[in-house]
Coordinates of C-alpha atoms (C1' of nucleotides) in Angstrom, one line a residue:
Chain A
M1 CA -11.2 -7.6 -8.8
R2 CA -8.6 -5.0 -8.9
P3 CA -5.2 -5.3 -7.1
N4 CA -4.4 -2.7 -4.4
L5 CA -2.3 0.0 -5.9
K6 CA -1.6 2.3 -2.9
D7 CA 1.2 0.1 -1.6
M8 CA 3.2 0.1 -4.7
E9 CA 3.6 3.8 -5.4
S10 CA 6.8 4.3 -3.3
R11 CA 9.2 2.3 -5.2
Y12 CA 8.1 2.5 -8.7
N13 CA 7.1 5.4 -10.9
E14 CA 3.5 5.7 -12.2
K15 CA 4.1 3.8 -15.4
Q16 CA 5.8 1.0 -13.5
V17 CA 2.9 0.7 -11.0
Q18 CA 0.5 0.6 -13.9
I19 CA 2.3 -2.3 -15.3
L20 CA 2.7 -4.2 -12.0
S21 CA -0.9 -3.6 -11.1
V22 CA -2.2 -4.8 -14.4
A23 CA 0.2 -7.8 -14.5
E24 CA -1.0 -8.7 -10.9
R25 CA -4.6 -8.8 -11.9
L26 CA -4.0 -10.8 -15.2
F27 CA -1.6 -13.4 -13.5
S28 CA -4.2 -13.9 -10.9
E29 CA -7.1 -14.4 -13.4
Q30 CA -5.1 -16.2 -16.0
G31 CA -2.1 -17.7 -14.5
F32 CA 1.5 -16.7 -15.2
S33 CA 1.9 -18.9 -18.4
G34 CA -1.6 -18.1 -19.4
T35 CA -0.8 -14.4 -19.5
S36 CA 1.3 -13.0 -22.3
V37 CA 3.5 -9.8 -22.1
R38 CA 1.3 -8.4 -24.9
D39 CA -1.9 -8.9 -22.8
I40 CA -0.1 -7.1 -20.0
A41 CA 1.0 -4.3 -22.3
G42 CA -2.3 -3.9 -23.8
A43 CA -4.3 -3.7 -20.8
A44 CA -1.7 -1.3 -19.1
N45 CA -1.6 0.9 -22.3
V46 CA 2.1 0.6 -22.7
N47 CA 4.3 -0.5 -25.5
V48 CA 5.3 -4.3 -25.1
A49 CA 9.0 -3.3 -25.0
M50 CA 8.4 -1.3 -21.7
I51 CA 8.0 -4.6 -19.9
S52 CA 11.6 -5.6 -20.7
Y53 CA 12.7 -2.1 -20.4
Y54 CA 11.6 -1.7 -16.9
F55 CA 11.7 -5.2 -15.4
G56 CA 14.0 -7.1 -17.6
S57 CA 11.7 -10.1 -18.2
K58 CA 8.4 -11.5 -17.6
E59 CA 9.8 -13.7 -15.0
K60 CA 11.3 -10.8 -13.1
L61 CA 8.1 -8.9 -13.3
L62 CA 6.6 -11.7 -11.3
E63 CA 9.4 -11.6 -8.8
A64 CA 9.0 -7.8 -8.6
I65 CA 5.3 -8.3 -7.7
F66 CA 6.3 -11.0 -5.0
D67 CA 9.1 -8.9 -3.7
Y68 CA 7.0 -6.0 -2.7
R69 CA 3.8 -7.7 -1.5
I70 CA 5.5 -10.1 0.7
S71 CA 7.7 -7.7 2.4
S72 CA 4.8 -5.3 3.3
T73 CA 2.7 -7.9 4.9
A74 CA 5.4 -9.7 6.9
I75 CA 6.2 -6.5 8.8
Q76 CA 2.7 -5.8 9.7
M77 CA 2.2 -9.4 11.1
E78 CA 5.3 -9.1 13.4
H79 CA 4.0 -5.7 14.6
L80 CA 0.6 -7.2 15.4
L81 CA 1.9 -10.2 17.4
A82 CA 4.6 -8.3 19.3
Q83 CA 2.1 -6.5 21.6
T84 CA 2.8 -8.0 25.0
H85 CA -0.1 -6.7 26.8
V86 CA -2.8 -8.5 24.8
D87 CA -3.8 -11.8 25.9
P88 CA -3.4 -14.9 23.4
F89 CA -7.1 -15.2 22.6
E90 CA -7.4 -11.7 21.7
K91 CA -4.3 -12.1 19.5
I92 CA -5.8 -15.0 17.6
E93 CA -8.8 -12.8 16.9
M94 CA -6.5 -10.0 15.7
L95 CA -4.6 -12.5 13.6
V96 CA -7.8 -13.6 12.0
D97 CA -9.0 -10.1 11.4
H98 CA -5.8 -9.1 9.8
Y99 CA -5.6 -12.1 7.5
V100 CA -9.1 -11.7 6.3
D101 CA -8.4 -8.0 5.6
K102 CA -5.3 -8.8 3.8
L103 CA -7.0 -11.5 1.9
Q104 CA -9.9 -9.2 0.8
N105 CA -7.6 -6.3 -0.2
N106 CA -5.0 -8.3 -2.0
T107 CA -7.0 -11.3 -3.5
C108 CA -5.2 -11.0 -6.8
F109 CA -1.8 -11.5 -5.0
F110 CA -3.0 -14.3 -2.8
K111 CA -4.2 -16.1 -5.9
I112 CA -0.8 -15.8 -7.5
M113 CA 1.0 -16.9 -4.4
Q114 CA -1.3 -20.0 -4.2
S115 CA -0.6 -20.7 -7.8
E116 CA 3.2 -20.5 -7.4
H117 CA 3.0 -22.3 -4.3
M118 CA 1.4 -25.3 -6.1
K119 CA 3.8 -25.4 -9.0
G120 CA 6.6 -25.6 -6.5
H121 CA 10.1 -26.2 -7.9
G122 CA 9.6 -23.6 -10.9
N123 CA 11.4 -20.5 -9.9
K124 CA 14.3 -21.0 -7.4
D125 CA 14.2 -17.4 -6.3
L126 CA 10.5 -17.3 -5.7
D127 CA 10.6 -20.6 -3.9
G128 CA 13.1 -19.0 -1.3
I129 CA 11.0 -16.0 -0.9
I130 CA 7.8 -18.0 -0.4
F131 CA 9.5 -20.3 2.1
Q132 CA 11.1 -17.3 4.1
S133 CA 7.6 -15.8 4.3
K134 CA 6.1 -19.1 5.5
K135 CA 8.9 -19.6 8.0
K136 CA 8.3 -16.2 9.6
N137 CA 4.6 -16.7 9.9
F138 CA 5.2 -20.2 11.4
D139 CA 7.7 -18.9 13.9
L140 CA 5.4 -15.9 15.0
I141 CA 2.4 -18.1 15.4
S142 CA 4.4 -20.7 17.3
A143 CA 5.3 -18.2 19.7
L144 CA 1.9 -17.1 20.0
I145 CA 0.7 -20.6 20.8
A146 CA 3.5 -21.4 23.2
E147 CA 2.6 -18.2 25.1
G148 CA -1.1 -19.4 25.3
Q149 CA 0.0 -22.8 26.3
K150 CA 2.3 -21.4 29.1
K151 CA -0.7 -19.5 30.5
G152 CA -2.8 -22.6 30.6
L153 CA -5.2 -21.3 28.0
F154 CA -4.5 -23.5 25.0
K155 CA -4.4 -27.3 25.1
K156 CA -1.0 -29.1 24.5
N157 CA 0.0 -31.0 21.4
I158 CA -0.9 -28.5 18.8
D159 CA 0.5 -28.8 15.3
V160 CA 1.3 -25.3 14.4
S161 CA 2.0 -26.1 10.6
L162 CA -1.4 -27.9 10.3
M163 CA -3.0 -24.8 12.1
V164 CA -1.4 -22.2 9.8
S165 CA -2.3 -24.3 6.8
T166 CA -5.8 -24.5 7.9
L167 CA -5.9 -20.7 8.4
V168 CA -4.4 -20.1 5.0
G169 CA -6.0 -22.8 3.1
A170 CA -9.5 -22.5 4.4
S171 CA -9.5 -18.7 3.9
N172 CA -8.1 -18.8 0.4
Q173 CA -10.4 -21.6 -0.5
I174 CA -13.5 -19.6 0.7
Y175 CA -12.3 -16.4 -0.9
I176 CA -11.2 -17.8 -4.1
G177 CA -14.4 -19.8 -4.5
Q178 CA -16.7 -17.0 -3.5
Q179 CA -18.5 -17.2 -6.7
Y180 CA -19.4 -20.8 -5.7
Y181 CA -20.6 -19.5 -2.2
K182 CA -22.8 -17.0 -4.0
R183 CA -24.4 -19.6 -6.3
L184 CA -24.8 -22.2 -3.5
H185 CA -26.5 -19.7 -1.2
E186 CA -28.5 -18.1 -3.8
L187 CA -27.0 -14.6 -3.1
D188 CA -26.6 -13.6 -6.8
D189 CA -28.9 -10.8 -6.6
M190 CA -27.2 -9.1 -3.6
P191 CA -25.1 -6.0 -4.4
E192 CA -21.5 -6.9 -4.5
E193 CA -20.4 -4.7 -1.7
K194 CA -23.2 -6.1 0.6
F195 CA -21.9 -9.6 -0.3
Q196 CA -18.3 -8.6 0.5
Q197 CA -19.3 -7.4 3.8
L198 CA -21.4 -10.5 4.5
L199 CA -18.7 -12.9 3.6
K200 CA -16.1 -11.1 5.5
K201 CA -18.3 -11.0 8.8
R202 CA -19.1 -14.6 8.4
M203 CA -15.5 -15.8 7.7
R204 CA -14.4 -13.8 10.7
V205 CA -16.7 -15.3 13.1
F206 CA -16.3 -18.8 11.6
L207 CA -12.5 -18.7 11.7
K208 CA -12.4 -17.2 15.1
N209 CA -14.6 -19.9 16.5
M210 CA -12.8 -22.6 14.7
F211 CA -9.4 -21.5 16.2
K212 CA -10.8 -21.2 19.7
A213 CA -12.1 -24.7 19.2
I214 CA -9.0 -26.1 17.8
L215 CA -6.9 -24.5 20.6
T216 CA -9.1 -25.5 23.5
Y217 CA -11.1 -28.6 22.5
E218 CA -10.2 -31.7 24.1
L219 CA -11.6 -35.2 23.3
Chain B
M1 CA 4.2 -37.6 -7.6
R2 CA 2.6 -39.8 -10.0
P3 CA -1.1 -39.9 -10.9
N4 CA -3.3 -42.9 -10.1
L5 CA -3.6 -44.9 -13.3
K6 CA -5.8 -47.7 -12.4
D7 CA -9.0 -45.8 -12.5
M8 CA -8.5 -44.7 -16.0
E9 CA -8.1 -48.0 -17.7
S10 CA -11.7 -48.7 -18.3
R11 CA -12.7 -46.1 -20.9
Y12 CA -9.4 -45.5 -22.6
N13 CA -7.0 -47.7 -24.4
E14 CA -3.4 -48.1 -23.3
K15 CA -1.9 -45.2 -25.3
Q16 CA -4.9 -43.0 -24.2
V17 CA -4.2 -43.8 -20.7
Q18 CA -0.6 -43.1 -21.1
I19 CA -1.3 -39.6 -22.5
L20 CA -4.0 -38.8 -19.7
S21 CA -1.7 -39.9 -17.0
V22 CA 1.3 -37.9 -18.3
A23 CA -0.8 -35.0 -19.1
E24 CA -2.3 -35.0 -15.6
R25 CA 1.1 -35.0 -13.9
L26 CA 2.5 -32.3 -16.1
F27 CA -0.6 -30.1 -15.7
S28 CA -0.4 -30.4 -12.0
E29 CA 3.3 -29.5 -11.9
Q30 CA 3.5 -26.9 -14.5
G31 CA -0.1 -25.7 -14.9
F32 CA -2.3 -26.0 -18.0
S33 CA -0.8 -23.2 -20.0
G34 CA 2.7 -23.9 -18.8
T35 CA 2.5 -27.4 -20.3
S36 CA 2.9 -27.7 -24.2
V37 CA 1.5 -30.6 -26.0
R38 CA 4.9 -31.5 -27.2
D39 CA 6.0 -31.8 -23.6
I40 CA 3.0 -34.4 -23.1
A41 CA 3.9 -36.2 -26.1
G42 CA 7.4 -36.4 -25.3
A43 CA 7.0 -37.6 -21.8
A44 CA 4.4 -40.1 -23.0
N45 CA 6.4 -41.3 -25.9
V46 CA 3.9 -40.8 -28.5
N47 CA 3.7 -38.6 -31.6
V48 CA 2.4 -35.0 -31.0
A49 CA -0.4 -35.6 -33.5
M50 CA -1.8 -38.4 -31.3
I51 CA -3.2 -35.8 -28.9
S52 CA -5.4 -34.2 -31.4
Y53 CA -6.2 -37.6 -32.9
Y54 CA -7.5 -39.0 -29.7
F55 CA -8.7 -36.1 -27.7
G56 CA -9.3 -33.3 -30.3
S57 CA -7.5 -30.6 -28.6
K58 CA -5.5 -29.8 -25.5
E59 CA -8.4 -28.1 -24.0
K60 CA -10.5 -31.3 -24.5
L61 CA -7.6 -33.4 -23.0
L62 CA -8.2 -31.4 -19.8
E63 CA -11.9 -32.0 -19.8
A64 CA -11.3 -35.7 -20.4
I65 CA -9.2 -35.7 -17.2
F66 CA -11.8 -33.8 -15.3
D67 CA -14.7 -35.6 -16.6
Y68 CA -13.4 -39.0 -15.4
R69 CA -11.8 -38.1 -12.1
I70 CA -14.9 -36.2 -10.9
S71 CA -17.4 -38.8 -11.7
S72 CA -15.4 -41.5 -10.1
T73 CA -15.1 -39.6 -6.8
A74 CA -18.8 -38.4 -6.5
I75 CA -20.2 -41.8 -6.6
Q76 CA -17.9 -43.1 -3.7
M77 CA -19.0 -40.1 -1.5
E78 CA -22.7 -40.6 -2.0
H79 CA -22.2 -44.3 -1.1
L80 CA -20.2 -43.4 1.9
L81 CA -22.8 -41.1 3.5
A82 CA -25.8 -43.1 2.5
Q83 CA -25.3 -45.6 5.3
T84 CA -28.2 -45.0 7.6
H85 CA -27.0 -47.2 10.6
V86 CA -23.8 -45.1 11.0
D87 CA -23.9 -42.3 13.4
P88 CA -23.1 -38.7 12.4
F89 CA -19.8 -38.4 14.3
E90 CA -18.6 -41.7 12.7
K91 CA -19.6 -40.4 9.2
I92 CA -17.5 -37.3 9.8
E93 CA -14.6 -39.5 10.5
M94 CA -15.3 -41.6 7.4
L95 CA -15.6 -38.3 5.4
V96 CA -12.2 -37.2 6.5
D97 CA -10.6 -40.4 6.0
H98 CA -12.0 -40.6 2.5
Y99 CA -11.1 -37.2 1.6
V100 CA -7.6 -37.7 2.8
D101 CA -7.2 -41.0 0.9
K102 CA -8.4 -39.4 -2.3
L103 CA -6.2 -36.5 -1.9
Q104 CA -3.1 -38.8 -1.4
N105 CA -3.9 -41.0 -4.2
N106 CA -5.0 -38.2 -6.6
T107 CA -2.6 -35.2 -5.6
C108 CA -2.1 -34.4 -9.3
F109 CA -5.6 -34.1 -10.0
F110 CA -6.4 -32.1 -6.9
K111 CA -3.8 -29.7 -7.8
I112 CA -5.2 -29.2 -11.4
M113 CA -8.7 -28.9 -9.9
Q114 CA -7.4 -26.2 -7.6
S115 CA -5.7 -24.3 -10.4
E116 CA -8.7 -24.3 -12.7
H117 CA -11.0 -23.3 -9.7
M118 CA -8.7 -20.3 -9.1
K119 CA -8.9 -19.3 -12.8
G120 CA -12.6 -19.4 -12.7
H121 CA -14.3 -18.1 -15.9
G122 CA -11.8 -19.8 -18.3
N123 CA -13.4 -22.8 -19.6
K124 CA -17.2 -22.8 -19.3
D125 CA -17.6 -26.7 -19.7
L126 CA -15.1 -27.0 -16.8
D127 CA -16.8 -24.5 -14.6
G128 CA -20.1 -26.3 -15.0
I129 CA -18.4 -29.6 -14.2
I130 CA -16.7 -28.2 -11.1
F131 CA -19.8 -26.4 -9.8
Q132 CA -22.0 -29.6 -10.2
S133 CA -19.3 -31.5 -8.2
K134 CA -19.3 -28.8 -5.5
K135 CA -23.0 -28.7 -5.3
K136 CA -23.2 -32.5 -4.8
N137 CA -20.7 -32.4 -2.0
F138 CA -22.5 -29.5 -0.4
D139 CA -25.9 -31.4 -0.5
L140 CA -24.4 -34.5 0.9
I141 CA -22.8 -32.7 3.7
S142 CA -25.8 -30.5 4.4
A143 CA -27.8 -33.6 4.9
L144 CA -25.2 -35.1 7.2
I145 CA -25.1 -31.9 9.3
A146 CA -28.8 -31.8 9.5
E147 CA -29.1 -35.4 10.6
G148 CA -26.5 -34.5 13.4
Q149 CA -28.3 -31.4 14.5
K150 CA -31.7 -33.4 14.5
K151 CA -30.1 -36.0 16.9
G152 CA -28.9 -33.0 19.0
L153 CA -25.2 -34.0 18.4
F154 CA -24.2 -31.0 16.6
K155 CA -24.9 -27.3 17.4
K156 CA -27.1 -25.0 15.4
N157 CA -26.1 -22.3 12.9
I158 CA -23.4 -24.2 11.0
D159 CA -22.3 -22.6 7.7
V160 CA -21.8 -25.8 5.6
S161 CA -20.1 -24.0 2.8
L162 CA -17.5 -22.6 5.0
M163 CA -17.0 -26.0 6.6
V164 CA -16.5 -27.7 3.3
S165 CA -14.3 -25.0 2.1
T166 CA -12.3 -25.5 5.3
L167 CA -12.0 -29.3 4.7
V168 CA -11.1 -28.8 1.1
G169 CA -8.9 -25.8 1.6
A170 CA -7.0 -26.9 4.6
S171 CA -6.3 -30.5 3.3
N172 CA -5.2 -29.2 0.0
Q173 CA -3.0 -26.6 1.4
I174 CA -1.3 -29.1 3.7
Y175 CA -0.9 -31.6 0.9
I176 CA 0.2 -29.2 -1.7
G177 CA 2.6 -27.6 0.7
Q178 CA 4.0 -30.8 2.1
Q179 CA 7.6 -29.8 1.1
Y180 CA 7.2 -26.8 3.4
Y181 CA 5.9 -29.1 6.2
K182 CA 9.1 -31.2 5.8
R183 CA 11.4 -28.4 5.8
L184 CA 9.6 -26.6 8.7
H185 CA 9.8 -29.7 10.9
E186 CA 13.2 -30.8 9.8
L187 CA 11.9 -34.1 8.4
D188 CA 14.0 -34.1 5.3
D189 CA 16.0 -37.2 6.3
M190 CA 12.9 -39.3 6.7
P191 CA 12.2 -41.8 3.8
E192 CA 9.4 -40.6 1.6
E193 CA 7.1 -43.4 2.4
K194 CA 7.5 -43.0 6.2
F195 CA 6.7 -39.3 5.8
Q196 CA 3.7 -39.8 3.7
Q197 CA 2.3 -42.1 6.5
L198 CA 3.1 -39.7 9.2
L199 CA 1.5 -36.8 7.3
K200 CA -1.6 -38.8 6.7
K201 CA -1.9 -39.9 10.2
R202 CA -1.5 -36.4 11.6
M203 CA -3.9 -34.9 9.1
R204 CA -6.6 -37.4 9.9
V205 CA -6.3 -36.8 13.6
F206 CA -6.1 -33.0 13.1
L207 CA -9.0 -32.8 10.7
K208 CA -11.3 -35.1 12.7
N209 CA -10.7 -33.1 16.0
M210 CA -11.2 -29.7 14.2
F211 CA -14.6 -30.9 12.8
K212 CA -15.8 -32.3 16.1
A213 CA -14.7 -29.1 17.6
I214 CA -16.5 -27.1 14.9
L215 CA -19.6 -29.0 15.2
T216 CA -20.0 -29.1 18.9
Y217 CA -18.1 -26.0 20.3
E218 CA -20.2 -23.4 21.7
L219 CA -18.9 -20.1 22.9
Chain C
dA1 C1' 18.3 32.6 -20.5
dA2 C1' 19.3 30.2 -24.3
dT3 C1' 21.8 26.5 -26.4
dT4 C1' 23.9 22.2 -26.3
dA5 C1' 25.0 17.8 -24.6
dT6 C1' 23.2 13.6 -22.0
dT7 C1' 20.4 10.6 -20.5
dA8 C1' 15.6 8.4 -20.1
dA9 C1' 11.5 7.0 -22.2
dT10 C1' 8.8 5.4 -26.1
dT11 C1' 7.8 3.3 -30.3
dA12 C1' 7.1 0.2 -34.5
dA13 C1' 9.2 -3.5 -36.5
dA14 C1' 11.7 -7.5 -36.5
dC15 C1' 14.0 -11.5 -34.2
dG16 C1' 14.2 -16.4 -33.6
dT17 C1' 11.2 -19.9 -30.9
dT18 C1' 7.6 -22.2 -29.5
dT19 C1' 2.9 -22.7 -29.7
dG20 C1' -1.5 -26.0 -30.9
dT21 C1' -3.1 -28.1 -34.8
dT22 C1' -3.4 -30.3 -39.5
dT23 C1' -1.8 -32.8 -43.4
dG24 C1' -0.9 -36.7 -46.2
dA25 C1' 1.7 -40.4 -46.7
dA26 C1' 3.0 -44.9 -44.5
dT27 C1' 2.2 -48.7 -41.6
dG28 C1' -0.6 -52.0 -38.8
dT29 C1' -4.9 -54.2 -37.8
dT30 C1' -9.1 -56.2 -38.8
Chain D
dA1 C1' -10.1 -54.0 -49.1
dA2 C1' -11.4 -51.1 -45.3
dC3 C1' -10.3 -49.0 -41.2
dA4 C1' -7.4 -47.4 -37.4
dT5 C1' -3.0 -45.9 -36.0
dT6 C1' 1.4 -43.5 -36.3
dC7 C1' 4.6 -40.4 -38.3
dA8 C1' 7.6 -36.5 -40.0
dA9 C1' 6.7 -32.4 -41.8
dA10 C1' 4.5 -28.2 -42.4
dC11 C1' 1.1 -24.4 -40.9
dA12 C1' 0.0 -19.9 -39.3
dA13 C1' -0.2 -17.7 -35.0
dA14 C1' 1.5 -16.3 -30.7
dC15 C1' 5.2 -16.1 -27.8
dG16 C1' 9.3 -13.3 -25.1
dT17 C1' 12.7 -10.3 -26.2
dT18 C1' 15.7 -7.1 -28.9
dT19 C1' 16.7 -3.5 -32.0
dA20 C1' 17.4 0.9 -33.9
dA21 C1' 15.3 5.1 -34.4
dT22 C1' 12.7 8.9 -32.3
dT23 C1' 10.9 11.9 -28.9
dA24 C1' 10.9 13.8 -24.0
dA25 C1' 13.1 15.3 -20.1
dT26 C1' 17.2 16.7 -17.6
dA27 C1' 21.9 18.5 -17.0
dA28 C1' 25.6 21.1 -18.4
dT29 C1' 27.8 24.9 -20.8
dT30 C1' 27.8 29.2 -22.7

DNA sequence: AATTATTAATTAAACGTTTGTTTGAATGTT
DNA sequence: AACATTCAAACAAACGTTTAATTAATAATT
């Protein structure tokens, strides 16, 4: 699965994008420590020294990937939920669609994010970046939930953190483990593109129903 | 967070358990590639050579961790869902309780599992072990769902894979990211033990309600 | 427009560490 | 005596990063 190049081409030149893109893919496949700068340089067809030259270090290369990817997604989410004329249920649907899209188009980055998230206390800078991103999502979705509750559409006593973790965790788990989904459902013969469409459709339906259920279901 | 020692003490001697236990913790904190055999040896207070001596290689040490942890959990799950006199709703509750318990007592291993799951095509042996474990869980839960549907308790058209992924993904996400949960809810001052209890209780309620909702909610 | 001066990009080679693993001798246990 | 354990030391290979020399591109000066 290849990273989404287009978004990177503004701040960095062609060669830098090449390095960032390759690094993103390799980090996602082999982990940060499991990927050497020589792996990256080799796959990106550049000299090893270019990585230090452009990014300073391997660590800072990772930060560069995070820095951009996070800022680009946070803005879109804010935009999405700011629309006042859309009713809360529809916003939930938009939220799910948006997240699934992002996940499908940035699978590599989401994997890296999940990895770094698990390590925790590794890189202080990264930890800050990740927390800020989580906080923003939490606040945005909290507001959405509150709006729905105020209008009497959603039930009371909703733990937003658990809800967001469920969206993120469930989606990532499904996406990351899509090869298992394929094998379990004996879909190995299906062409890759068809399978991606199928998975996306099923995920959307499933997640939307799940959230409607969570938000309205009373014992 | 320390690994759960007790389960390992049958097959391995004291020193081996010491190594396995320390390795499990370090792998979960720093990743497999991010942890050196000298890190492990140092933290376990044994000579570096002991790791090769007892386990053959770093890779096989990881496999040893997997081998045991997986087999010990699979059996319990089977036992749990085999009870014929318990109704499907109650089984769902037991399933959630069991999973949350396992997760809380084996957080280290679950992290490693998640990491290896993400890398995918790394270690062939491990891939097989993980898939078999997933398949078993899938089959067991499929049977449970079918039973509930047959009795008219659950709705039709439930995608078991997505449901299992949701349980696993959501729970892991919450647990792995519990430091964020703490910070977002301003629970930093709460004693660790109290917080663990709180989180466990909230997770159980949340997951149970979620599954009941998923299994019964119609548009 | 041609030449020079300046900066940027690129390279192969080398740097000192750290990596996983092995060795062979020493010690403990049966 | 035979076997299992432990150890410091050594191994080659891989690691991230730097160096110093060279080429390419850009700016400045004639």
